[in-house]
Coordinates of C-alpha atoms in Angstrom, one line a residue:
Chain A
M223 CA 24.3 287.4 28.4
G224 CA 25.1 287.5 24.6
N225 CA 23.9 290.9 24.0
Y226 CA 26.8 292.8 25.3
S227 CA 30.6 292.3 25.5
L228 CA 33.7 294.1 25.4
S229 CA 33.6 293.7 21.7
Q230 CA 30.2 295.1 21.3
G231 CA 29.6 298.5 20.1
N232 CA 28.0 300.3 17.4
H233 CA 31.4 301.6 16.1
K234 CA 33.9 298.9 15.3
S235 CA 36.8 301.0 16.3
V236 CA 40.3 300.2 16.0
A237 CA 40.4 300.4 20.0
M238 CA 38.0 297.5 20.0
I239 CA 40.0 295.2 17.6
F240 CA 42.8 296.0 19.5
F241 CA 41.1 295.1 22.7
R242 CA 39.9 291.7 21.6
T243 CA 43.2 290.7 20.1
A244 CA 44.7 291.5 23.5
I245 CA 42.3 289.2 25.3
Y246 CA 42.9 286.6 23.2
V247 CA 46.6 287.0 23.8
I248 CA 46.0 286.9 27.5
L249 CA 43.8 283.9 27.5
I250 CA 46.1 282.1 25.2
I251 CA 49.4 282.8 27.4
T252 CA 47.4 281.6 30.5
A253 CA 46.3 278.4 28.7
I254 CA 49.8 277.8 28.0
Y255 CA 50.9 278.3 31.5
F256 CA 48.2 275.8 32.7
L257 CA 49.3 273.3 30.0
I258 CA 53.2 273.7 30.6
P259 CA 53.2 271.5 33.8
L260 CA 51.5 268.7 31.9
L261 CA 53.9 269.0 28.9
I262 CA 56.9 268.9 31.4
M263 CA 55.4 266.0 32.8
I264 CA 55.3 264.0 29.7
F265 CA 58.6 265.3 28.2
T266 CA 60.4 264.2 31.3
S267 CA 58.7 260.9 31.5
L268 CA 60.0 260.2 27.9
K269 CA 63.8 261.3 28.7
S270 CA 66.6 259.2 29.7
M271 CA 68.6 260.7 32.8
D272 CA 71.4 261.7 30.7
D273 CA 68.9 263.6 28.5
I274 CA 67.5 265.3 31.8
R275 CA 71.0 266.2 33.1
T276 CA 72.1 267.9 29.8
G277 CA 68.9 269.4 28.8
N278 CA 66.4 271.5 30.6
L279 CA 62.7 271.4 31.7
I280 CA 61.2 272.2 28.2
S281 CA 63.9 270.8 26.0
L282 CA 62.2 267.9 24.0
P283 CA 63.5 264.4 24.6
R284 CA 66.4 263.7 22.2
E285 CA 65.1 260.0 21.9
I286 CA 62.0 259.1 23.2
S287 CA 62.3 256.1 25.7
F288 CA 59.6 254.2 27.6
D289 CA 62.1 253.1 30.2
A290 CA 60.9 255.3 32.9
W291 CA 57.3 254.2 32.2
K292 CA 58.1 250.6 32.4
S293 CA 60.4 251.1 35.6
A294 CA 57.6 253.3 37.3
W295 CA 55.0 250.7 36.4
D296 CA 56.8 247.5 37.5
S297 CA 60.3 247.8 38.9
S298 CA 60.9 251.2 40.9
C299 CA 61.4 250.9 44.5
I300 CA 58.7 252.2 46.9
G301 CA 59.6 251.4 50.6
V302 CA 61.2 247.9 50.8
T303 CA 59.6 246.3 47.7
C304 CA 60.8 247.2 44.2
E305 CA 57.8 246.1 42.2
G306 CA 56.7 249.7 40.9
I307 CA 53.5 251.4 41.4
K308 CA 51.2 248.8 39.8
G309 CA 50.2 246.9 42.8
Y310 CA 49.2 250.4 44.5
F311 CA 47.2 251.3 41.2
W312 CA 45.2 248.2 41.7
N313 CA 44.8 248.8 45.3
S314 CA 43.3 252.2 44.4
M315 CA 41.1 250.5 41.8
K316 CA 39.9 248.0 44.4
I317 CA 39.3 251.0 46.9
T318 CA 37.5 253.3 44.4
V319 CA 35.2 251.1 42.8
P320 CA 33.1 249.6 45.7
A321 CA 33.4 252.7 47.7
V322 CA 32.1 254.9 44.9
L323 CA 29.2 252.3 44.0
I324 CA 28.2 251.9 47.5
S325 CA 28.3 255.5 48.5
T326 CA 26.2 256.7 45.4
F327 CA 23.5 254.2 45.9
I328 CA 23.1 254.7 49.6
G329 CA 23.1 258.5 48.6
A330 CA 20.4 258.1 45.9
A331 CA 18.1 256.5 48.5
N332 CA 18.8 259.0 51.3
G333 CA 18.3 261.6 48.8
Y334 CA 14.8 260.1 47.6
V335 CA 13.6 260.1 51.3
F336 CA 14.9 263.6 52.1
S337 CA 13.0 265.0 49.0
K338 CA 10.0 262.8 48.5
W339 CA 9.2 260.9 51.8
K340 CA 9.6 263.9 54.3
F341 CA 8.7 263.1 57.6
R342 CA 8.6 265.0 61.1
G343 CA 12.3 265.7 61.7
S344 CA 13.6 264.8 58.4
E345 CA 14.9 268.2 58.0
V346 CA 16.8 268.5 61.2
L347 CA 18.1 265.1 60.1
F348 CA 19.3 266.4 56.8
S349 CA 20.9 269.2 58.5
I350 CA 22.8 267.0 61.1
L351 CA 23.9 264.9 58.0
L352 CA 25.4 267.9 56.1
L353 CA 28.1 268.8 58.8
G354 CA 29.9 265.7 57.5
C355 CA 30.5 267.7 54.3
F356 CA 32.6 270.3 56.3
I357 CA 34.5 268.9 59.0
P358 CA 38.2 268.8 58.6
F359 CA 39.0 265.1 58.7
Q360 CA 41.9 265.6 60.9
I361 CA 39.3 265.6 63.8
I362 CA 38.2 262.1 63.3
L363 CA 41.3 260.5 62.1
L364 CA 42.5 259.5 65.9
P365 CA 39.1 257.7 66.8
M366 CA 38.7 256.1 63.3
A367 CA 42.3 254.6 63.4
K368 CA 41.4 253.1 67.0
M369 CA 38.2 251.8 65.8
L370 CA 39.3 250.3 62.6
G371 CA 41.8 248.5 64.9
T372 CA 39.1 247.4 67.2
I373 CA 37.1 245.6 64.4
G374 CA 40.1 244.2 62.7
L375 CA 40.4 246.4 59.5
A376 CA 43.3 248.4 60.5
Q377 CA 45.6 248.7 57.4
T378 CA 43.4 247.0 55.0
I379 CA 41.7 247.7 51.7
Q380 CA 38.4 247.0 53.4
G381 CA 39.0 249.4 56.0
L382 CA 39.8 252.4 53.5
I383 CA 36.5 251.3 51.5
L384 CA 34.6 251.7 54.6
V385 CA 35.9 254.9 55.5
H386 CA 35.5 256.3 52.2
I387 CA 31.7 255.4 52.2
I388 CA 31.2 256.9 55.5
Y389 CA 32.6 260.2 54.8
G390 CA 31.5 260.2 51.3
L391 CA 27.6 259.7 52.4
A392 CA 27.1 263.4 53.3
F393 CA 27.9 264.5 49.7
T394 CA 26.3 261.7 47.7
T395 CA 23.0 262.4 49.7
L396 CA 23.2 266.2 49.3
F397 CA 23.6 265.6 45.3
F398 CA 20.7 263.3 45.1
R399 CA 18.4 265.2 47.6
N400 CA 19.1 268.5 45.5
F401 CA 18.3 266.8 42.1
Y402 CA 15.2 265.1 43.4
V403 CA 13.7 268.1 44.8
T404 CA 13.5 269.2 41.2
I405 CA 11.1 266.3 40.3
P406 CA 7.7 267.2 40.7
Q407 CA 5.8 265.8 43.9
D408 CA 2.6 265.4 41.8
L409 CA 4.3 262.5 39.9
V410 CA 5.0 260.8 43.3
N411 CA 1.6 261.5 44.7
A412 CA -0.2 260.3 41.5
A413 CA 1.9 257.1 41.8
K414 CA 1.0 256.5 45.3
I415 CA -2.8 257.0 44.4
D416 CA -2.2 254.2 41.6
G417 CA -1.1 252.0 44.5
A418 CA 2.8 252.1 44.0
G419 CA 4.8 251.8 47.2
F420 CA 7.9 253.0 48.5
F421 CA 10.5 251.1 46.3
R422 CA 8.2 250.9 43.2
I423 CA 8.3 254.5 43.1
F424 CA 12.1 254.8 43.6
F425 CA 12.8 252.1 40.9
K426 CA 10.2 252.8 38.3
I427 CA 9.9 256.5 38.7
M428 CA 12.9 258.2 40.2
L429 CA 15.9 255.8 38.9
P430 CA 15.1 256.1 35.3
V431 CA 15.4 259.9 35.5
S432 CA 18.3 260.0 37.7
I433 CA 21.1 259.2 35.3
P434 CA 22.7 262.7 34.8
I435 CA 22.9 262.9 38.8
F436 CA 24.3 259.5 38.9
V437 CA 27.0 260.4 36.4
V438 CA 27.8 263.6 38.4
C439 CA 27.9 261.7 41.7
I440 CA 30.0 258.8 40.4
I441 CA 32.3 261.4 38.9
W442 CA 32.5 263.4 41.9
Q443 CA 33.3 260.3 44.2
T444 CA 35.8 258.7 42.0
T445 CA 37.9 261.8 41.6
Q446 CA 37.6 262.5 45.6
I447 CA 38.4 258.9 46.4
W448 CA 41.1 258.2 43.8
N449 CA 42.8 261.4 44.8
D450 CA 42.6 260.9 48.5
F451 CA 45.9 261.0 50.3
L452 CA 45.1 261.8 53.9
F453 CA 42.9 258.5 54.6
G454 CA 45.4 256.6 52.8
V455 CA 48.5 257.5 54.6
V456 CA 46.9 257.2 57.9
F457 CA 44.6 254.2 57.3
S458 CA 46.9 251.8 55.2
S459 CA 50.6 250.8 55.3
G460 CA 52.8 248.9 52.9
E461 CA 51.1 246.7 50.4
T462 CA 47.7 248.2 50.9
Q463 CA 48.5 251.7 50.2
P464 CA 46.6 253.5 47.5
V465 CA 48.5 254.9 44.4
T466 CA 48.7 258.6 45.8
V467 CA 50.5 257.4 48.9
A468 CA 52.8 255.1 46.8
L469 CA 53.5 258.0 44.5
N470 CA 54.5 260.3 47.4
N471 CA 56.8 257.6 48.8
L472 CA 58.4 257.0 45.6
V473 CA 59.3 260.4 45.0
N474 CA 60.6 261.0 48.4
T475 CA 62.6 258.0 48.6
S476 CA 66.1 259.4 49.7
T477 CA 68.2 256.5 48.7
G478 CA 70.1 256.2 45.4
V479 CA 69.9 258.5 42.5
K480 CA 67.0 260.6 42.0
K481 CA 65.2 259.3 38.9
Y482 CA 63.0 262.4 37.8
N483 CA 61.8 260.7 34.7
V484 CA 60.5 257.8 36.7
D485 CA 58.8 260.1 39.2
M486 CA 56.8 261.7 36.2
A487 CA 56.2 258.5 34.7
A488 CA 54.4 257.5 38.0
A489 CA 52.6 260.8 38.6
I490 CA 51.0 260.4 35.2
I491 CA 50.1 256.9 35.8
A492 CA 48.4 258.0 39.1
A493 CA 46.6 260.8 37.3
L494 CA 45.5 259.0 34.4
P495 CA 42.2 257.6 35.5
T496 CA 40.8 260.8 36.8
L497 CA 42.3 262.7 33.8
A498 CA 40.4 260.4 31.6
V499 CA 37.3 260.8 33.4
Y500 CA 37.6 264.6 33.0
I501 CA 38.4 264.3 29.3
I502 CA 35.4 262.0 28.6
A503 CA 32.8 263.5 30.9
G504 CA 34.1 267.3 31.6
K505 CA 30.7 268.7 31.5
Y506 CA 29.5 266.4 34.2
F507 CA 32.7 267.0 36.2
L508 CA 32.1 270.8 36.2
R509 CA 28.4 270.1 37.5
G510 CA 29.6 268.1 40.1
L511 CA 32.2 270.5 41.2
T512 CA 29.8 273.6 41.3
A513 CA 27.0 271.5 42.7
G514 CA 29.1 269.9 45.4
S515 CA 30.7 273.0 46.5
V516 CA 28.4 276.0 45.7
K517 CA 25.4 274.3 47.5
G518 CA 27.3 272.2 49.9
Chain B
M197 CA -1.3 262.2 52.6
K198 CA -3.5 263.5 55.3
L199 CA -6.9 263.3 53.3
Q200 CA -6.2 259.5 52.3
S201 CA -7.5 257.3 54.8
P202 CA -5.5 253.8 54.9
G203 CA -7.3 251.2 53.1
N204 CA -9.1 253.6 50.6
F205 CA -6.5 253.1 48.1
R206 CA -4.2 250.5 49.5
N207 CA -4.2 248.1 52.0
T208 CA -3.1 248.8 55.6
T209 CA 0.3 247.0 55.3
S210 CA 1.6 249.0 52.5
Y211 CA 0.4 252.2 54.4
I212 CA 2.5 251.2 57.3
S213 CA 5.5 250.2 55.4
D214 CA 5.3 253.6 53.5
R215 CA 5.6 255.2 56.8
L216 CA 8.3 252.9 58.0
L217 CA 10.6 252.5 55.0
P218 CA 11.8 256.1 54.6
K219 CA 13.0 255.9 58.2
L220 CA 14.6 252.5 57.8
V221 CA 16.4 253.7 54.6
L222 CA 17.8 256.6 56.5
A223 CA 18.8 254.7 59.6
P224 CA 22.3 253.3 58.6
T225 CA 23.3 256.7 57.5
F226 CA 22.0 258.4 60.6
V227 CA 23.7 255.9 62.8
S228 CA 26.8 256.2 61.0
T229 CA 26.8 259.9 61.2
I230 CA 26.1 260.0 64.8
L231 CA 28.7 257.5 65.5
F232 CA 31.5 258.4 63.0
V233 CA 31.3 262.2 62.9
Y234 CA 29.5 263.4 66.1
S235 CA 30.8 261.1 68.6
F236 CA 34.2 260.8 66.9
I237 CA 34.3 264.7 67.3
L238 CA 33.6 264.3 71.0
W239 CA 36.2 261.7 71.6
T240 CA 38.9 263.7 69.8
A241 CA 37.5 266.9 71.9
W242 CA 37.8 264.5 75.1
I243 CA 41.3 263.2 74.2
S244 CA 42.3 266.9 73.7
F245 CA 41.8 267.5 77.5
T246 CA 43.9 264.5 78.7
K247 CA 47.7 263.7 78.8
S248 CA 47.5 260.9 76.0
K249 CA 50.7 260.5 74.5
M250 CA 51.3 257.3 72.5
L251 CA 48.0 255.7 73.6
P252 CA 44.6 257.3 74.4
R253 CA 44.3 258.0 78.3
Y254 CA 40.8 259.2 79.5
E255 CA 41.5 261.1 82.8
L256 CA 40.9 264.7 82.1
E257 CA 43.7 267.0 82.9
G258 CA 42.1 270.5 81.7
L259 CA 43.7 272.9 79.1
V260 CA 47.2 271.6 79.5
Q261 CA 47.5 270.3 75.7
Y262 CA 46.1 273.6 74.6
I263 CA 48.5 275.5 76.6
K264 CA 51.3 273.4 75.3
L265 CA 49.9 273.8 71.9
F266 CA 50.1 277.6 71.9
A267 CA 53.5 277.6 73.5
N268 CA 54.8 275.5 70.7
D269 CA 56.8 277.4 68.2
R270 CA 56.2 274.9 65.5
W271 CA 52.4 275.4 65.9
W272 CA 52.7 279.2 65.4
V273 CA 55.0 278.5 62.4
A274 CA 52.1 276.4 60.9
S275 CA 49.5 278.8 61.6
K276 CA 51.4 281.8 60.3
N277 CA 52.1 279.6 57.1
L278 CA 48.4 278.8 56.9
L279 CA 47.5 282.4 57.0
I280 CA 50.3 283.5 54.6
F281 CA 49.1 280.6 52.3
G282 CA 45.5 281.1 52.7
S283 CA 45.3 284.8 52.2
L284 CA 47.5 284.7 49.1
F285 CA 45.9 281.6 47.7
I286 CA 42.4 283.0 48.1
T287 CA 43.2 286.4 46.8
I288 CA 45.0 285.3 43.6
C289 CA 42.6 282.4 42.8
T290 CA 39.8 284.9 43.2
I291 CA 41.4 287.8 41.2
L292 CA 42.6 285.4 38.5
G293 CA 39.6 283.3 38.1
L294 CA 37.3 286.4 37.9
L295 CA 39.4 287.9 35.2
L296 CA 39.5 284.6 33.3
A297 CA 35.8 284.3 33.5
I298 CA 35.3 288.0 32.2
F299 CA 37.6 287.5 29.4
L300 CA 36.1 284.2 28.6
D301 CA 32.5 285.8 28.6
Q302 CA 33.4 287.9 25.5
K303 CA 32.2 285.5 22.9
I304 CA 35.4 283.9 22.5
R305 CA 35.7 281.5 19.7
I306 CA 37.8 278.8 21.5
E307 CA 36.0 279.1 24.7
G308 CA 35.3 275.4 25.1
A309 CA 38.9 274.4 24.6
L310 CA 40.2 277.1 26.8
R311 CA 37.8 276.1 29.6
T312 CA 39.0 272.3 29.4
I313 CA 42.7 273.4 29.7
F314 CA 42.0 275.9 32.6
L315 CA 40.0 273.3 34.5
Y316 CA 42.0 270.1 34.1
P317 CA 44.1 270.6 37.0
M318 CA 41.1 270.1 39.1
A319 CA 41.0 266.4 38.1
L320 CA 44.4 265.8 39.5
S321 CA 45.3 264.8 43.0
F322 CA 47.3 267.3 45.2
I323 CA 50.0 264.6 45.2
V324 CA 50.5 264.6 41.5
T325 CA 50.3 268.6 41.5
G326 CA 53.0 268.6 44.2
T327 CA 55.3 266.2 42.4
V328 CA 55.1 268.1 39.3
W329 CA 55.9 271.5 40.8
K330 CA 58.6 269.9 42.9
W331 CA 60.3 269.1 39.9
I332 CA 59.7 272.4 38.0
L333 CA 60.9 274.2 41.1
N334 CA 63.8 272.0 41.6
P335 CA 66.9 274.1 42.4
S336 CA 69.3 272.4 40.1
H337 CA 67.6 271.0 37.3
G338 CA 64.2 273.1 37.0
V339 CA 63.3 276.6 36.3
E340 CA 66.8 277.8 37.5
K341 CA 68.5 275.7 34.9
L342 CA 66.0 276.9 32.2
M343 CA 66.6 280.5 32.6
Q344 CA 70.3 279.9 32.8
D345 CA 70.2 277.9 29.7
M346 CA 68.1 280.8 28.1
G347 CA 71.1 283.2 28.9
F348 CA 70.4 284.7 32.3
S349 CA 73.4 282.9 34.0
S350 CA 73.0 284.9 37.3
F351 CA 69.3 283.6 37.8
H352 CA 68.8 281.9 41.0
F353 CA 65.5 280.3 42.2
D354 CA 65.7 278.2 45.3
W355 CA 62.4 278.8 47.1
L356 CA 61.8 275.1 47.4
V357 CA 64.6 274.7 49.8
N358 CA 64.8 278.2 51.4
S359 CA 63.0 278.1 54.7
D360 CA 61.7 281.8 54.2
M361 CA 60.1 281.1 50.9
A362 CA 59.2 277.5 50.9
I363 CA 55.5 278.2 51.7
Y364 CA 55.1 280.6 48.8
T365 CA 55.9 277.4 46.5
V366 CA 52.8 276.0 47.9
V367 CA 50.8 279.2 46.9
I368 CA 52.2 278.8 43.5
A369 CA 51.3 275.1 42.8
G370 CA 47.9 275.7 44.8
V371 CA 46.8 278.6 42.5
W372 CA 47.8 276.6 39.5
Q373 CA 45.3 273.9 40.5
S374 CA 42.3 275.9 41.8
T375 CA 42.1 278.9 39.5
G376 CA 40.2 277.2 36.8
F377 CA 37.7 276.1 39.4
V378 CA 37.1 279.6 40.6
M379 CA 36.8 280.7 36.8
A380 CA 34.1 278.2 36.4
L381 CA 32.2 279.3 39.4
F382 CA 32.3 283.0 38.1
L383 CA 31.5 282.2 34.5
A384 CA 28.3 280.3 35.8
G385 CA 27.5 283.4 37.8
L386 CA 28.2 285.8 34.8
R387 CA 25.7 283.7 32.6
G388 CA 23.2 283.8 35.2
I389 CA 23.0 287.6 35.3
D390 CA 19.6 289.1 33.8
D391 CA 20.4 290.8 30.6
S392 CA 17.8 293.4 30.8
I393 CA 19.5 295.4 33.7
I394 CA 22.7 295.6 31.5
K395 CA 20.8 296.5 28.5
A396 CA 19.0 299.3 30.4
A397 CA 22.3 300.6 31.5
Q398 CA 23.7 300.6 28.0
I399 CA 20.7 302.5 26.9
D400 CA 21.5 305.0 29.5
G401 CA 24.8 305.3 28.1
A402 CA 27.1 303.7 30.6
S403 CA 30.4 302.5 29.2
L404 CA 31.6 298.9 29.5
P405 CA 34.0 299.0 32.3
R406 CA 31.6 301.1 34.2
I407 CA 28.9 298.4 33.6
Y408 CA 31.2 295.8 34.8
T409 CA 32.6 297.6 37.9
R410 CA 29.1 299.1 38.8
I411 CA 26.7 296.5 37.8
I412 CA 28.1 293.1 36.9
I413 CA 30.8 292.6 39.5
P414 CA 28.6 293.8 42.5
S415 CA 25.8 291.4 41.3
L416 CA 28.3 288.5 41.6
R417 CA 28.4 289.1 45.4
P418 CA 27.1 285.7 46.1
V419 CA 29.6 284.0 44.0
F420 CA 32.5 286.0 45.5
F421 CA 31.1 284.8 48.9
S422 CA 30.9 281.0 48.0
T423 CA 34.3 281.2 46.2
V424 CA 35.9 282.4 49.5
M425 CA 34.1 280.0 51.7
I426 CA 35.3 277.1 49.4
L427 CA 38.9 278.4 48.9
S428 CA 39.3 279.0 52.8
H429 CA 37.9 275.4 53.3
I430 CA 40.5 273.9 50.8
A431 CA 43.2 276.1 52.4
I432 CA 42.4 275.0 56.1
K433 CA 42.4 271.4 55.1
S434 CA 45.4 271.5 52.8
F435 CA 47.7 268.7 53.7
D436 CA 48.7 266.7 50.6
L437 CA 50.0 269.6 48.6
V438 CA 52.4 270.5 51.3
V439 CA 53.5 266.9 52.0
A440 CA 54.2 266.5 48.3
L441 CA 55.7 269.6 47.6
T442 CA 57.7 270.6 50.5
G443 CA 57.2 267.9 53.1
G444 CA 56.7 270.8 55.4
G445 CA 60.4 271.6 55.3
P446 CA 63.1 272.8 55.2
G447 CA 62.9 271.7 58.8
Y448 CA 59.3 272.7 59.7
S449 CA 59.3 276.0 57.9
S450 CA 56.4 275.2 55.5
D451 CA 54.3 273.2 58.0
V452 CA 50.7 273.9 58.1
P453 CA 48.3 272.9 60.8
A454 CA 47.3 269.8 59.0
T455 CA 50.7 268.4 58.6
F456 CA 51.4 269.5 62.3
M457 CA 48.5 267.5 63.4
Y458 CA 49.4 264.4 61.3
S459 CA 53.0 264.6 62.6
F460 CA 52.2 265.0 66.3
A461 CA 49.3 262.4 66.2
F462 CA 50.8 259.7 64.0
T463 CA 54.7 260.0 63.7
R464 CA 55.5 261.2 67.2
G465 CA 53.0 259.7 69.3
R466 CA 51.7 262.8 70.8
L467 CA 47.9 262.1 70.7
G468 CA 46.9 265.0 73.0
M469 CA 48.5 267.5 71.3
G470 CA 47.3 266.2 67.8
A471 CA 43.8 266.2 69.0
A472 CA 44.1 269.6 70.6
S473 CA 45.4 270.9 67.2
S474 CA 42.7 269.2 65.2
M475 CA 40.2 270.8 67.6
V476 CA 41.7 274.1 66.7
M477 CA 41.4 273.6 62.9
F478 CA 37.6 272.4 63.6
G479 CA 36.9 275.6 65.4
A480 CA 38.5 277.7 62.4
V481 CA 36.4 275.7 59.8
L482 CA 33.2 276.3 62.0
A483 CA 33.9 279.9 62.1
I484 CA 34.0 280.1 58.6
I485 CA 31.1 277.8 57.4
I486 CA 28.6 279.0 60.1
P487 CA 28.1 282.5 58.4
Y488 CA 28.0 280.5 54.9
L489 CA 25.5 278.0 55.9
Y490 CA 23.4 280.9 57.8
S491 CA 23.4 283.1 54.6
E492 CA 22.8 279.9 52.4
L493 CA 19.8 279.0 54.4
R494 CA 18.5 282.6 54.5
S495 CA 18.7 283.3 50.9
R496 CA 16.9 279.9 50.3
D497 CA 14.2 281.0 52.4
N498 CA 13.9 284.3 50.7
G499 CA 13.4 282.8 47.3

């Protein structure tokens, strides 16, 4: 846009200056509102329980203490064990890394076929696949639980990896297909005439230009899988649970005195990986969100 | 491809492999989709017509589960909550998101920083969001205490444990999490508007508020449409946020269909009822996405 805005006008009147100030004030107040929960989380996690009882939500910690963090990481009680959330954090890593990589690579190959090697019926196939982006997962929970039991992967990390790959494929395929459609078909045709085959074109021509979409897709999948709760709570138990399920169990444990500082420290730990991804690669994160949902 | 005869440019083997390989690559995804999406939906549909309790049974018994479901008070509470949550969540997110996008589009100096702040909640898990808001809204240590410390000694805020109000706390947390995302969608839409139309309107002497209400906002119609679709999709699927924030309580006063389904299928051992409730959810999602997909495909065909 650029050439018009509320501030624009041939006469820079007092009203306009007032208007712009008002916009800044509103935006900054909203920003503070969005930031407050994060600050409260950090403050609370650094307080002692005494400090929490005597102070209030936004009071600064009187003394900064990392005890809650230590306890959240390796000694707070979740279920019957009291070893903190560290084990569950690593579970989430063990689930997220392979599931993201595998679903992304399959998605890339699928997207390549759907855009550059169309055959009779491939469009229909693509539409059939797309439904997977939309179904409420409640509808597949029961049969999936039964099937994981049948193949011996019930309540295992491998089972969760498999589930995340299967239900991530629709999205990863969509990402790559929409990206590869923008690459000129002439490039592929020329390579075919030069004698390059299916895989050669994929590895030598398509992959080298796909880095941006790989980043978008990996970030999207990482966020989805790391933050998943539904699959985690249904398909895992005890020691194989991901960190989101452990966090929820920790917070809702009813035995003993509620340790809000430990809850908050654990929540930050559970949020750190995706938050870090967002801060490092925010631009790609946004692109994934809009591509994944507007087009999906 | 039709023009080139095999063997002219490449040998016959690679011609065949180039026709076969694409299908081979798609085969695993195709098989898994048919198995894990379509046949699983059919399986769930089948179970919803049986009297399955703890274990699946396959004798069809007609609509008995649906009849029980629609006679179940808890299901109606869950559906009503979804309606309350969904409509408030969608309306508030859309209005706030649009306003923020319009404000941010006024050549704001710190736009980048503000955008980052508005959007970071989208990177969090709903479980984390639920945990934080549960603490903020805590009836004895949270906002209530803060306001009392600030001098409003009679301030009371107990929505989290009040069965009439608990579902509204889910709205508060959900709006906090998703508004930034809606803002990003609208901001992208605003940046995509053709300048020349607006310039023409300005030359004709149209005032800015008029340009916004008459030209800019109407031209964002497709963005409104996809925003509402996406948000209703999030709302119908919402499970984690309710679990983390209220646990569906007090009692089952803040249950939604997703938590209802989980509880009947996995903790109460009522498979048939769980399956029937997930079929109803599926129907609701289809009712939303079919028009959406239809319009998406039509707009793609047109341009």
